[in-house]
Short mmCIF file of C-alpha atoms in Angstrom, two decimals:
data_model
loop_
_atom_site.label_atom_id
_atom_site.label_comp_id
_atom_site.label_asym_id
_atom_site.label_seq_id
_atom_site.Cartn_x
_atom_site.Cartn_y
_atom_site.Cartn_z
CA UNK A 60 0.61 -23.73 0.80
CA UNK A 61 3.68 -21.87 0.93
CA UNK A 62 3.75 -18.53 -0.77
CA UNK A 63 6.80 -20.27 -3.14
CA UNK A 64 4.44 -22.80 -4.09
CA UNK A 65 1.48 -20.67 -4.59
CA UNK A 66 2.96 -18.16 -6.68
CA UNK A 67 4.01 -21.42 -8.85
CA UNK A 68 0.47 -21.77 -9.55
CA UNK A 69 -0.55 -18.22 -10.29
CA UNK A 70 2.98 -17.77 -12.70
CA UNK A 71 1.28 -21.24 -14.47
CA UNK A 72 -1.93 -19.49 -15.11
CA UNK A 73 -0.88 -16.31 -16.05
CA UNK A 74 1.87 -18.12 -18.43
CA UNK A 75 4.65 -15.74 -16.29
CA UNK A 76 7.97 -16.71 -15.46
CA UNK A 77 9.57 -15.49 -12.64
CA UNK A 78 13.22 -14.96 -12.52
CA UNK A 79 15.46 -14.17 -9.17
CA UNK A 80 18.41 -11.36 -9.22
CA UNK A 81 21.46 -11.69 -6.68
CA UNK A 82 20.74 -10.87 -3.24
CA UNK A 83 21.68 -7.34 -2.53
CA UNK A 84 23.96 -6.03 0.40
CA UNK A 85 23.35 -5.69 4.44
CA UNK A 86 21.48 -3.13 5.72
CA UNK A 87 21.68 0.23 4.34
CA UNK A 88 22.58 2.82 5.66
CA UNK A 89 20.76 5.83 7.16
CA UNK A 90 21.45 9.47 6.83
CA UNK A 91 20.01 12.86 8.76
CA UNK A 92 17.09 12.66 11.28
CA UNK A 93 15.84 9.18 9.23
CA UNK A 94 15.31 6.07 11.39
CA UNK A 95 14.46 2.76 11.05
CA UNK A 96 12.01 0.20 11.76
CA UNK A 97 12.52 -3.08 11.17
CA UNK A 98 9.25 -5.35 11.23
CA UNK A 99 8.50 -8.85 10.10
CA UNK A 100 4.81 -9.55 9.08
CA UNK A 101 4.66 -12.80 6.88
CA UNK A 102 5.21 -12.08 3.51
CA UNK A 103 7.11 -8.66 2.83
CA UNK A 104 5.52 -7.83 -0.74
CA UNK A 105 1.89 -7.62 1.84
CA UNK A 106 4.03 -5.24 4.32
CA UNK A 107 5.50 -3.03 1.49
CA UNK A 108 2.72 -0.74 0.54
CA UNK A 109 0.91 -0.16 3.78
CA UNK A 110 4.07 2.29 4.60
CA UNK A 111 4.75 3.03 0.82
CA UNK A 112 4.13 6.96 0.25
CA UNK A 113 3.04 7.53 3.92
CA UNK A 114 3.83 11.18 5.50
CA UNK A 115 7.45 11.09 6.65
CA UNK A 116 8.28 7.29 4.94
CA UNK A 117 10.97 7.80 2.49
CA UNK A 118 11.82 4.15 1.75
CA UNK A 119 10.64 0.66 2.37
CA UNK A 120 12.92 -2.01 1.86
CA UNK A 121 12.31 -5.55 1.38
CA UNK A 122 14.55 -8.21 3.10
CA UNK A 123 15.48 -10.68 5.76
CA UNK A 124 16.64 -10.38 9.00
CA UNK A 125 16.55 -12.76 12.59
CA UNK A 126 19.04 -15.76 11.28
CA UNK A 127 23.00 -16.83 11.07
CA UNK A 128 23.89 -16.53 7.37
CA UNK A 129 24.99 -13.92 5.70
CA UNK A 130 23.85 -12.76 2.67
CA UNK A 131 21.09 -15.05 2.00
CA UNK A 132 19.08 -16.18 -0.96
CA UNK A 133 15.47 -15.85 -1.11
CA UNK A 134 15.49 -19.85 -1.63
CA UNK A 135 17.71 -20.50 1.15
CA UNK A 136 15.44 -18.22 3.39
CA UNK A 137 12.35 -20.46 1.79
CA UNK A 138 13.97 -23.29 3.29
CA UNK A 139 14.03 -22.88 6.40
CA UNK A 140 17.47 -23.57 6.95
CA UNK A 141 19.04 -20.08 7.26
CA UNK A 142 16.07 -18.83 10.33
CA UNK A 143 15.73 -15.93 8.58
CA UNK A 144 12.46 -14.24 8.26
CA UNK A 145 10.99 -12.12 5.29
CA UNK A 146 10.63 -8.47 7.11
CA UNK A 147 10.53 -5.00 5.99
CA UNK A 148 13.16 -1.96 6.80
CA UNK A 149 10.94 0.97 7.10
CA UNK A 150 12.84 4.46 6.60
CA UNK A 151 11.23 7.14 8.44
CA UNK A 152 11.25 11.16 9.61
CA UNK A 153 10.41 10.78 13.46
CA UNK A 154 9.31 14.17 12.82
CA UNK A 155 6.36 13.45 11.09
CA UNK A 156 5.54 9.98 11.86
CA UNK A 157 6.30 8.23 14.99
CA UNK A 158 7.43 4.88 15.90
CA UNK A 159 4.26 4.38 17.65
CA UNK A 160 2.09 4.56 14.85
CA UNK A 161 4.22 2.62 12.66
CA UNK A 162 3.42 -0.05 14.85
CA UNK A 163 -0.18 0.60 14.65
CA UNK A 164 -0.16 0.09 11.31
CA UNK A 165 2.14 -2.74 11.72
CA UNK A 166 -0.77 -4.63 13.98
CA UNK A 167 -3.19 -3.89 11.53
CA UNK A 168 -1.60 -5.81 8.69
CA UNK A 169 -0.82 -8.91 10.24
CA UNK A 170 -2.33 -11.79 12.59
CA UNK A 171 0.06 -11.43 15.59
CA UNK A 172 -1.60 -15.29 17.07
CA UNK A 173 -0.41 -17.26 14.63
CA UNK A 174 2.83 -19.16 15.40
CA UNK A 175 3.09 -21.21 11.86
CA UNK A 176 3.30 -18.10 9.60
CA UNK A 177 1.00 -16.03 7.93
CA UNK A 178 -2.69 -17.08 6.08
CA UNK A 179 -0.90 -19.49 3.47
CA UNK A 180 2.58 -18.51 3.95
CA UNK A 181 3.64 -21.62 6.53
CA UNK A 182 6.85 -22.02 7.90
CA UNK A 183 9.24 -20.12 10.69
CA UNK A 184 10.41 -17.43 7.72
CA UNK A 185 6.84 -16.36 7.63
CA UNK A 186 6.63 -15.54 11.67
CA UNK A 187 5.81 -12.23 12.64
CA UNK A 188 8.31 -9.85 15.03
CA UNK A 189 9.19 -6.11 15.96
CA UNK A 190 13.01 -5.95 15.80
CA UNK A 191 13.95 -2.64 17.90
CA UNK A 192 17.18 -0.71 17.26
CA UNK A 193 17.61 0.64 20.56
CA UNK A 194 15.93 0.82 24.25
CA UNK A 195 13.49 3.89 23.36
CA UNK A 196 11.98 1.29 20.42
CA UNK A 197 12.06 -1.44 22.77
CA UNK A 198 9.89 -0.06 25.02
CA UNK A 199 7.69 1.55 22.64
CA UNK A 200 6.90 -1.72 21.13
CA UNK A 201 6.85 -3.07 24.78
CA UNK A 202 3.92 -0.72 24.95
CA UNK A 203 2.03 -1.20 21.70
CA UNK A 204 2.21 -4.98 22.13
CA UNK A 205 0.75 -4.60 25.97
CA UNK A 206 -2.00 -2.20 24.71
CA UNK A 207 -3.06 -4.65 21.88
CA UNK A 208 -3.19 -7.08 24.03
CA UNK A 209 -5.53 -5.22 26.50
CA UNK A 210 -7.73 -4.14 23.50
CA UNK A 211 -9.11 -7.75 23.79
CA UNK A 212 -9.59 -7.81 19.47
CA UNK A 213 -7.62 -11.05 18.84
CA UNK A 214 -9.29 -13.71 20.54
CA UNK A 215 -5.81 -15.69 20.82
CA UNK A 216 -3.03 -15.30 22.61
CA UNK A 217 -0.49 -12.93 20.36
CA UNK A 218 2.88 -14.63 20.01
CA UNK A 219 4.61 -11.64 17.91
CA UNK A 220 8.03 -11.41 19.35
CA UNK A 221 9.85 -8.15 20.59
CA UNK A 222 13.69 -8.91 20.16
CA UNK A 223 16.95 -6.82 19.24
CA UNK A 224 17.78 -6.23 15.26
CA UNK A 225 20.64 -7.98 14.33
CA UNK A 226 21.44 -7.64 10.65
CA UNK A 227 19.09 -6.96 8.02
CA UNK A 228 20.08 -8.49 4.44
CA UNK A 229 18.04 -6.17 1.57
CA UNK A 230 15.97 -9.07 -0.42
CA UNK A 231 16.89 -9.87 -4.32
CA UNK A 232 15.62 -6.57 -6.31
CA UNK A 233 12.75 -8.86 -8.02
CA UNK A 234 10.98 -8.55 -4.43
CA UNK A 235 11.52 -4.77 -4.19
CA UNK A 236 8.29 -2.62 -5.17
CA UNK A 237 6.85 -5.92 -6.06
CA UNK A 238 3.21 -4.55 -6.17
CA UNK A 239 4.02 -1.90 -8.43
CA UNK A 240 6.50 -3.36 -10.65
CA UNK A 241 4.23 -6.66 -11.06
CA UNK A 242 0.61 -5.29 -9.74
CA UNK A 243 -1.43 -8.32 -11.32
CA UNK A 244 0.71 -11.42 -9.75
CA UNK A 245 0.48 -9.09 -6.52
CA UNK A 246 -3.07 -8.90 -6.62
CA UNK A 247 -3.90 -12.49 -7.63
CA UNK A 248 -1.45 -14.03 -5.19
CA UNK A 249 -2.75 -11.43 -2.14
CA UNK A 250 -7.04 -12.49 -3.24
CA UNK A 251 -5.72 -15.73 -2.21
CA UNK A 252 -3.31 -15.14 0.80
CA UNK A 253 -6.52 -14.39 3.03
CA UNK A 254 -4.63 -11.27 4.29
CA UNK A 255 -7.75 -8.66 4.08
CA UNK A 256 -10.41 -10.84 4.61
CA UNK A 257 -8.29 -11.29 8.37
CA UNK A 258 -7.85 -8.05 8.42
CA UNK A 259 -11.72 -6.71 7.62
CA UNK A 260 -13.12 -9.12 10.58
CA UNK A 261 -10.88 -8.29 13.01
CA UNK A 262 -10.27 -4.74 12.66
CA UNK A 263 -13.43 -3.47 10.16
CA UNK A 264 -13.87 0.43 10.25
CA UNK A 265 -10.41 0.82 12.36
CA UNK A 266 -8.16 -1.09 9.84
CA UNK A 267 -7.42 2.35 7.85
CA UNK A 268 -5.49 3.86 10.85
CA UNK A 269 -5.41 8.00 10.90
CA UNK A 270 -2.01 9.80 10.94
CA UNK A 271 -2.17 13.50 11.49
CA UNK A 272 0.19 15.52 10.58
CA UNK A 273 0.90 18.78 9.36
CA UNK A 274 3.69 20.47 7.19
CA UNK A 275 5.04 24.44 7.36
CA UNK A 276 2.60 27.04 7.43
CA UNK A 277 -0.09 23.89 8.27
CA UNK A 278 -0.55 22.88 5.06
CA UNK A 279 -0.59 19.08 4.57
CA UNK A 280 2.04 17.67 3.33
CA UNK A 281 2.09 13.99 1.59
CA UNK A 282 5.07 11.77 0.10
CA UNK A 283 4.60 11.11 -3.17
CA UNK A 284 5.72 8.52 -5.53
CA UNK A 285 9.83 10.23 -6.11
CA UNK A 286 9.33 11.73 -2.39
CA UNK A 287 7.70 14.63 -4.04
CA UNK A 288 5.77 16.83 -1.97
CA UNK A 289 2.33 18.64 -2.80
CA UNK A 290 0.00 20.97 -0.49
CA UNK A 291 -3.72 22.46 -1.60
CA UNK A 292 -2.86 24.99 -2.55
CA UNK A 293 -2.20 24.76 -6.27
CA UNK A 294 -5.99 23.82 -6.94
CA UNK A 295 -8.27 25.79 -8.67
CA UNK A 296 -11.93 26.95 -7.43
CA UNK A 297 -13.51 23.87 -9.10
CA UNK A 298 -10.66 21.42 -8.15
CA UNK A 299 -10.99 22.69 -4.08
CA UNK A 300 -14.21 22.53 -4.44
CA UNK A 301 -14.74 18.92 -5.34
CA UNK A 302 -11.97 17.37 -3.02
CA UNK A 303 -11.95 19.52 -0.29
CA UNK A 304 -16.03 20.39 -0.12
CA UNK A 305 -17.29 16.78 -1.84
CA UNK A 306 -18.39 18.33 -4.41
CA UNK A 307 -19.50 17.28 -8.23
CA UNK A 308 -18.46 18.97 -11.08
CA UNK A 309 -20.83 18.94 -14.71
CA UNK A 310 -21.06 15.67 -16.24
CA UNK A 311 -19.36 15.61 -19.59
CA UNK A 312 -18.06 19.12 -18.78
CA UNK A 313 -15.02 18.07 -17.47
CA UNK A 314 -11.43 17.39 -18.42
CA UNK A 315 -10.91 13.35 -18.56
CA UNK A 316 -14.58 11.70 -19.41
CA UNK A 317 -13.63 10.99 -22.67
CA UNK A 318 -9.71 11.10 -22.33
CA UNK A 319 -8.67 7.98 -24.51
CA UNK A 320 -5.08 8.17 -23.86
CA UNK A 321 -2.84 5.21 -22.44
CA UNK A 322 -1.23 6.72 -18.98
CA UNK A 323 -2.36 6.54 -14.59
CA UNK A 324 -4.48 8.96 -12.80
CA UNK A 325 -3.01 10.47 -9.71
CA UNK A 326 -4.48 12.53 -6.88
CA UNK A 327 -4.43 16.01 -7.83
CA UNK A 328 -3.67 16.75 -4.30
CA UNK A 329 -1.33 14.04 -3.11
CA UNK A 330 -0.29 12.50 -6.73
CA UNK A 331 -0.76 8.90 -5.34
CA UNK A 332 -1.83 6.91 -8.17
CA UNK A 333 -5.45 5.69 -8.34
CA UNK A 334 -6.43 4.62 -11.73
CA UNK A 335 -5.38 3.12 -14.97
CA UNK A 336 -6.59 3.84 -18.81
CA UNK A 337 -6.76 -0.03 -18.94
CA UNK A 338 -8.99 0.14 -16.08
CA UNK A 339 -11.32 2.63 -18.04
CA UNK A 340 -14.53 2.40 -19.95
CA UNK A 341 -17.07 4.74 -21.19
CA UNK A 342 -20.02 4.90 -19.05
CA UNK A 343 -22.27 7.18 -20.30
CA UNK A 344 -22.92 9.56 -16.81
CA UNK A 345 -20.29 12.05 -18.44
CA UNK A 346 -17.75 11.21 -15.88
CA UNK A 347 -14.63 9.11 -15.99
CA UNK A 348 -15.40 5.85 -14.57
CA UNK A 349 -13.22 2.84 -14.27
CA UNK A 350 -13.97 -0.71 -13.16
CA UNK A 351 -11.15 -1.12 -10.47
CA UNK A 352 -8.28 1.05 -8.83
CA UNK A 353 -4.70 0.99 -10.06
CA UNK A 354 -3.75 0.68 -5.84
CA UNK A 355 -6.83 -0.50 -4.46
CA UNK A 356 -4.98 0.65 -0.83
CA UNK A 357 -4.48 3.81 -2.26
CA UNK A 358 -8.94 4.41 -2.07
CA UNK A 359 -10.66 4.19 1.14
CA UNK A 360 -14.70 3.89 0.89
CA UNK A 361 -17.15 4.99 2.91
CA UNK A 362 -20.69 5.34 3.93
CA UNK A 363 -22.42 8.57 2.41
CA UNK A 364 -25.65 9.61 3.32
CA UNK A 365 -26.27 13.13 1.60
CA UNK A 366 -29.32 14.06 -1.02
CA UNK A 367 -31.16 11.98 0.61
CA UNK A 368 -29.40 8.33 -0.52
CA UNK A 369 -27.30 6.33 1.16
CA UNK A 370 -23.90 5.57 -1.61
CA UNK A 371 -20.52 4.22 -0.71
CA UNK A 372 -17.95 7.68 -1.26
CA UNK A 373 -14.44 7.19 -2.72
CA UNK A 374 -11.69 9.20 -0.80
CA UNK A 375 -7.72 9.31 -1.20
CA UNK A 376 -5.71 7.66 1.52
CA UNK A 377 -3.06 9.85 2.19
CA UNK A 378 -4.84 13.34 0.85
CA UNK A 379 -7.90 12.37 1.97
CA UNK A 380 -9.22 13.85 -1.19
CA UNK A 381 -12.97 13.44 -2.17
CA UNK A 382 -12.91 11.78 -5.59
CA UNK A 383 -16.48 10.02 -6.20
CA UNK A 384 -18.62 7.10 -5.77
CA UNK A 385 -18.94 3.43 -6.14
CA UNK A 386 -21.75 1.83 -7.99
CA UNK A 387 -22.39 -2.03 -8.54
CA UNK A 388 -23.43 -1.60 -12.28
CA UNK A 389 -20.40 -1.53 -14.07
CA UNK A 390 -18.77 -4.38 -16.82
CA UNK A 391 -17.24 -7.48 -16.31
CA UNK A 392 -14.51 -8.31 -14.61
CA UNK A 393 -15.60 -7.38 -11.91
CA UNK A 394 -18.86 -5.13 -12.31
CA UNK A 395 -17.95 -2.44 -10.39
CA UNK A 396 -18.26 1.36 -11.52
CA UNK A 397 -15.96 3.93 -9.64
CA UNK A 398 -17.02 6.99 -11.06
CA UNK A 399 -14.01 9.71 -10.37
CA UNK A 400 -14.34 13.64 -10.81
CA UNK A 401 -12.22 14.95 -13.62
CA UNK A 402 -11.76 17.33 -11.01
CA UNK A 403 -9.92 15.50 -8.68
CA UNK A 404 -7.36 13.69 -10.78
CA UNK A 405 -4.41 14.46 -12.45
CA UNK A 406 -3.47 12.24 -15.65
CA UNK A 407 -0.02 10.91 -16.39
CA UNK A 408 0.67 9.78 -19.82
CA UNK A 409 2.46 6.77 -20.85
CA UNK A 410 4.99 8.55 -22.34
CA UNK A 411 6.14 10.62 -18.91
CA UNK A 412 5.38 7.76 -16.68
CA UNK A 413 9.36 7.75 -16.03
CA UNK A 414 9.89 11.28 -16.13
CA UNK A 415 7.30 11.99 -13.04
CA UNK A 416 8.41 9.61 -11.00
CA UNK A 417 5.86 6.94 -11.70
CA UNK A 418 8.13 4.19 -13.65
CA UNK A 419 7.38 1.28 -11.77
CA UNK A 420 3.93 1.27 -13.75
CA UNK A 421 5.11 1.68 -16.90
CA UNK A 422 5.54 -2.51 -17.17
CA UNK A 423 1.91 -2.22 -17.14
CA UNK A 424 1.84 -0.51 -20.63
CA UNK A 425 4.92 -2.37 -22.07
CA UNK A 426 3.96 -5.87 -21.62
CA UNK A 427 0.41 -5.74 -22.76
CA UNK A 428 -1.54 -6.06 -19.39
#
């Protein structure tokens, strides 16, 4: 099923009409010590938000690159008859994040043996390929592609092509931030791509891949939704304690577990957005507790063995803050309990959604989701 005809199905169920802007100009251009990447992975809504608020990323652009036209549609692209394919223009600061492990993160999102297209994308605009900008990129992706290949982890042959950009054509603005601006069709339509369940069998504990890097004075530094910046150094006692110690603050002594307003919780460290008030319930444990994450990529989970239980801990991605645990007796839909320090969040209201840089999930509010 092609991802056209798939999302036909999901806008039927969800009673959602889609609608397509006009296609938006060539590639953009680049300014100061920013470069590009250009990288095709199957469907570019999937390869958005695995660079999206990463240390040195500044943009990441939807679009289509590889074929003769110019300026082309998103339906002539779905045609085949253009040989375009759906890629991503990834603006970064070499300084902070390397080509190299944008290509790591690159292998770690798609399935480089699979000629067709991508899980149930079919069809050449869905191929994957690394399209270098000049000779140092080339041979850097020479390099990554040679070293997956040695790691032995796909069991087929990987067919991901290495060629020279040619144009890159930004994609309609409907396809831009498409997993913000329309979260739910992005997370029905990715449950059914197959995408992570690839991904979790092939690359299980390494599929959250590490970047290190460090900011002046060697504080951390992450990019924030806006390309706002935000170090540790504006917590208090309690707030340091919890996300940088794992600690627990007082149940029902704490700032949001009873917080009724409409609005997103962000990382008090980072401000990537974790949760949603439509996402929240009241628990009774005295924390806040929610039944899923506003950006599920946005949590990583794993195994914690303290006080003498084993529980599944609930960290930040890019701040690596400690924010809770993960129990499996929460409500429908999907009886899961994430149960969040006060201490580690910062809450957003409706209201200043806009103002703070957090817009895109306003539509969440507006339309009643």
């Amino acid at each position: 099923m092609s991802k056209l005809a798939f999302l036909i199905f999901v806008s039927c169920v969800l009673l959602a009409t889609f609608s397509f802007s006009k296609t938006g100009s060539a590639e953009t251009k680049v300014s100061g010590d920013t470069e590009t990447a250009i990288l095709a992975g199957g469907c570019f809504w999937c390869m958005e938000h695995p660079y999206e608020d990463l240390p040195g990323v500044s943009k990441v652009i939807s679009g289509y690159t590889g074929g003769k036209k110019k300026k082309p549609t998103y339906k002539e692209v779905a045609s085949g008859s253009t040989l375009h394919v759906e890629a991503v223009e990834v603006h970064f600061d070499p300084a902070k994040i390397s080509y190299s492990d944008i290509l790591e993160i690159f292998w770690r999102n798609i399935d480089p043996t699979d000629a067709g297209g991508q899980f149930v994308d079919r069809g050449k605009q869905y191929t994957t390929g690394i399209f270098y900008k000049n000779k140092q990129q080339k041979q850097v992706a020479q390099a990554s592609k040679k070293s997956i290949e040695g790691s032995k982890r796909f069991s087929k042959k990987i067919i991901t092509k290495i060629v020279k950009a040619g144009a890159f054509y930004r994609a309609e603005e409907y396809h831009q931030d498409f997993f913000k601006k329309n979260y739910i069709h992005y997370r029905v339509y990715r449950a059914g791509s197959g995408r992570d369940e690839f991904i979790n069998r092939v690359w299980g504990k390494d599929k959250e891949y590490k970047i290190s890097r460090t900011g002046l004075n060697n504080a951390p530094q992450f990019t924030l939704v806006g390309n706002k910046t935000g170090s540790k150094n504006h917590l208090t006692k309690l707030q340091y304690y919890v996300t940088q110690k794992s600690g627990t603050e007082p149940p029902y002594k704490n700032e949001y577990w009873d917080n009724k307003r409409p609005g997103i919780y962000v990382d008090i460290v980072s401000g990537e957005p974790l949760f949603s008030s439509k996402d929240k319930f009241k628990s009774g444990t005295g924390w806040p507790s929610f039944t899923r994450p506003l950006v599920q990529e946005n949590i990583v989970q794993q195994r914690d063995a303290t006080l003498g239980m084993v529980r599944i801990e609930l960290r930040s991605k890019s701040a690596d803050s400690h924010l809770g645990h993960l129990f499996r007796d929460g409500p429908k839909p999907t009886g899961l309990r994430y149960c969040i320090n006060s201490a580690s969040l910062r809450f957003v209201a409706v209201e200043n959604l806009t103002k703070e840089g957090y817009g895109d999930f306003s539509t969440l509010f507006s339309n009643g989701l």
